[in-house]
CSV table of C-alpha atoms in Angstrom, one decimal:
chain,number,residue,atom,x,y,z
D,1,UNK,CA,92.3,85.7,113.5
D,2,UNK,CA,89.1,86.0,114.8
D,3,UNK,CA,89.9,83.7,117.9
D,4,UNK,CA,93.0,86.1,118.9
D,5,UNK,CA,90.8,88.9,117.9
D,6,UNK,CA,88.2,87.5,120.6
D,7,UNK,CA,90.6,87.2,123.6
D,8,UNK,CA,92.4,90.5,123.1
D,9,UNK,CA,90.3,93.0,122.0
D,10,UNK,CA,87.7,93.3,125.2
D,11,UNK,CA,91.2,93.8,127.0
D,12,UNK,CA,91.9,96.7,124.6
D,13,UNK,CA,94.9,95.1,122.6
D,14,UNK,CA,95.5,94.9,119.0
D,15,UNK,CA,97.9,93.8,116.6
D,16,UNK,CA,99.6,97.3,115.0
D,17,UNK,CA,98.9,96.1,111.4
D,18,UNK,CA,94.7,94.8,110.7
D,19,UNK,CA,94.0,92.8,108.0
D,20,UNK,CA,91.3,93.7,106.2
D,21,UNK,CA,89.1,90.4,107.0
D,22,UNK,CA,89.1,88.5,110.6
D,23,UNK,CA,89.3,85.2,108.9
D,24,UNK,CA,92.7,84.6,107.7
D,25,UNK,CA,94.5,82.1,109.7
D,26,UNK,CA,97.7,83.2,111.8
D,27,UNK,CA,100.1,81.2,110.0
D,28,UNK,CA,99.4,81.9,106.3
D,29,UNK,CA,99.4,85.8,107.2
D,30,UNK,CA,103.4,85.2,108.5
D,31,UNK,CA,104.2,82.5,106.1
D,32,UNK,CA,103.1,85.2,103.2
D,33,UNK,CA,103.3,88.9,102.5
D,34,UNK,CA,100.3,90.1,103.6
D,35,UNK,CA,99.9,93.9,104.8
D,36,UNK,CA,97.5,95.5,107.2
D,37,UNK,CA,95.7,99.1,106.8
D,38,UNK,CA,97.6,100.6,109.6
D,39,UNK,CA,99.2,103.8,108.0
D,40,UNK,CA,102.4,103.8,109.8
D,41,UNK,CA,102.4,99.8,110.2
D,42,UNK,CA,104.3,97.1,108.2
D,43,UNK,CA,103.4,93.9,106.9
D,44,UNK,CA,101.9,91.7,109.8
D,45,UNK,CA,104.7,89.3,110.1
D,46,UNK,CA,107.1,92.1,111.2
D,47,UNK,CA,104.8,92.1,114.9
D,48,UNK,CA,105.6,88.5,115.6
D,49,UNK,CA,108.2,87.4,118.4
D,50,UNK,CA,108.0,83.5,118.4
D,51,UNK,CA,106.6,80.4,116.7
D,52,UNK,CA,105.6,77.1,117.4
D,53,UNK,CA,106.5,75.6,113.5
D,54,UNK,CA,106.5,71.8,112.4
D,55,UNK,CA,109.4,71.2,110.5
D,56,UNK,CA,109.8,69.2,107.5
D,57,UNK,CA,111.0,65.8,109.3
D,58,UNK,CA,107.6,66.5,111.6
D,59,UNK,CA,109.6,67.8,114.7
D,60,UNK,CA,107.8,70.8,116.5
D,61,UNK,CA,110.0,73.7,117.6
D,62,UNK,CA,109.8,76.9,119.0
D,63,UNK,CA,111.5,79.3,117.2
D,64,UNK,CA,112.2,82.6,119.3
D,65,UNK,CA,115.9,83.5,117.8
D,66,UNK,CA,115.1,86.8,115.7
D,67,UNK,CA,117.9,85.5,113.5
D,68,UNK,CA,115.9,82.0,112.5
D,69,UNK,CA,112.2,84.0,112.4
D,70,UNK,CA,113.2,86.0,109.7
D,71,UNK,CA,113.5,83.2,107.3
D,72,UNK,CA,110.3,82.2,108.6
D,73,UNK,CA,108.6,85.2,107.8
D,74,UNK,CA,107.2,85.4,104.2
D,75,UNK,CA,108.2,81.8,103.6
D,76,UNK,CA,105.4,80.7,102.0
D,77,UNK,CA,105.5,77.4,103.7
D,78,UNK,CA,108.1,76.0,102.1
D,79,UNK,CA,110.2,75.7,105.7
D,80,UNK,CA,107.2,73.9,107.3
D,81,UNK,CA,104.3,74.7,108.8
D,82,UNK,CA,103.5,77.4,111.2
D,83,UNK,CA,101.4,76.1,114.4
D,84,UNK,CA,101.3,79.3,116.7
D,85,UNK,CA,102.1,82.8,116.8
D,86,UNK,CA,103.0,84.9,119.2
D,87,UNK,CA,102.8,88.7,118.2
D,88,UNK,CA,103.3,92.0,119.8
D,89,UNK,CA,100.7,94.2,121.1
D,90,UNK,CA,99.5,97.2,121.3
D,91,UNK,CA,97.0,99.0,124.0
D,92,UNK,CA,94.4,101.0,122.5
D,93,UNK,CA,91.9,102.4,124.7
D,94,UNK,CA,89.8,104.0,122.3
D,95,UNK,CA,89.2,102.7,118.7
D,96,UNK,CA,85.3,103.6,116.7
D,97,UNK,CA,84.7,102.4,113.7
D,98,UNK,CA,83.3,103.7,110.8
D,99,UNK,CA,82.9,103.9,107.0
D,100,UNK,CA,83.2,107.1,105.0
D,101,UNK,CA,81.5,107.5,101.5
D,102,UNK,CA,81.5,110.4,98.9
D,103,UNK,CA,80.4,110.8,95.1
D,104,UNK,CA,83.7,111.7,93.2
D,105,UNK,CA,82.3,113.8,90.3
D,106,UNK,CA,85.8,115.3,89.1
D,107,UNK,CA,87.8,112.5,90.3
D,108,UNK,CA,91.6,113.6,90.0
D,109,UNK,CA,94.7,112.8,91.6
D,110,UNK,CA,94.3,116.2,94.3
D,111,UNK,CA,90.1,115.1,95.3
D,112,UNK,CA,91.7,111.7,96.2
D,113,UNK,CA,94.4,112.5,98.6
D,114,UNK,CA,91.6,115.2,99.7
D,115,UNK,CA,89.5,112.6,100.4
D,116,UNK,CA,92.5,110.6,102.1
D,117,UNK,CA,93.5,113.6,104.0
D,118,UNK,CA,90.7,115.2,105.1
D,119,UNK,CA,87.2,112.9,105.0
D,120,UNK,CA,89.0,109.7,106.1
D,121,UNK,CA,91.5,111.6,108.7
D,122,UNK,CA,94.6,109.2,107.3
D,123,UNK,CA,97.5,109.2,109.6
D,124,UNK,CA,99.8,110.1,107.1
D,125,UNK,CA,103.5,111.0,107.5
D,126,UNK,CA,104.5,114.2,107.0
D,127,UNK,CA,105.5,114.3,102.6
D,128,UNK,CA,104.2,111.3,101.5
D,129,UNK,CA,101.6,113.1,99.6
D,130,UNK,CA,103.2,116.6,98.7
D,131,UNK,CA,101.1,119.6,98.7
D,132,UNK,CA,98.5,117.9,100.4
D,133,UNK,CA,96.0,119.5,102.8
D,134,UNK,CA,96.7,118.0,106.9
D,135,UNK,CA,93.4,116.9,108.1
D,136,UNK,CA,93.0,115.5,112.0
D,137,UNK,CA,95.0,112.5,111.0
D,138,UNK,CA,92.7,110.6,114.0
D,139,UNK,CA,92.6,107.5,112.2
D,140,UNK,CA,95.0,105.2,112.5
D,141,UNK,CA,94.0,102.2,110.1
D,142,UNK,CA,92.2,102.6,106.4
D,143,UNK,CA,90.8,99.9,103.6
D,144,UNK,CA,89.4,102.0,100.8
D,145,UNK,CA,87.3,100.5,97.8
D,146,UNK,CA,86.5,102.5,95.0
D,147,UNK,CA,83.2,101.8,93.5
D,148,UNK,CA,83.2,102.2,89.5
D,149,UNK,CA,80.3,99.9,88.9
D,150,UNK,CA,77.3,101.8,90.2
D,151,UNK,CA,77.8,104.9,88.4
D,152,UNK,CA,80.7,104.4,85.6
D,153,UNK,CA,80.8,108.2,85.6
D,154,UNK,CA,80.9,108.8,88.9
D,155,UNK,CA,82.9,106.7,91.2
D,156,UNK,CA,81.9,106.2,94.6
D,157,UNK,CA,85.3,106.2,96.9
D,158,UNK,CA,84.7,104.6,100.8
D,159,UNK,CA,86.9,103.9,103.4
């Protein structure tokens, strides 16, 4: 990822769903289920619009028909190997970065999806979490790690 990340990023593009690490390769993230933080994004291989594949016999293909990629998708290699990827894009001109921290002294189900809501601005649809308080919902993408180690009492929750 980092090499795609490298050419599109200083032209303000992004793929709509992130994984959390920028060293996965392209093909294994298609050929497998893997997810991105994005809160109103699917699973990565649900951006792609054509592949470059080796096929068992050792033929190279492109596959562009939306009908063949889908068997593609999530195939865990067992179809053959996937060479390139071509995804779709998105144009952000903005995007910061940051990480959010906080003590969880009485950590129950209402001071998570507080902290969700409000101190890491989640994107959340409308009723996903019910009776929720609607913070600025600026952020677009979230990894969160909760911290049990350091303080078995106290977690530490971070996004």
């Amino acid at each position: 990822q980092a090499h795609l990340f490298a050419r599109i990023r200083p032209l303000g593009f992004f793929v709509p769903a992130q994984t959390a690490g920028y060293f996965f390769q392209l093909g294994g993230i298609v050929a497998n289920s893997v997810h991105g933080g994005g809160y109103n994004a699917g699973f990565i291989h649900s951006y792609t619009t054509r592949f470059r594949v080796m096929t068992f016999d050792g033929s190279i293909r492109v596959i562009e028909d939306e009908e063949e990629m889908r068997f593609w998708r999530c195939s865990f290699g067992l179809l053959g190997i996937i060479l390139g990827v071509e995804f779709q894009l998105e144009r952000r001109s903005d995007l910061q970065m940051y990480t959010v921290a906080k003590k969880m002294p009485a950590l129950s189900e209402k001071e998570f999806w507080r902290f969700i809501t409000l101190s890491a601005e989640a994107d959340l649809p409308e009723g996903v979490v019910p009776d929720a308080e609607t913070g600025s919902r600026k952020s677009w993408n979230g990894e969160y790690f909760v911290d049990w180690m350091s303080d078995g009492d106290f977690p530490t929750i971070a996004v």
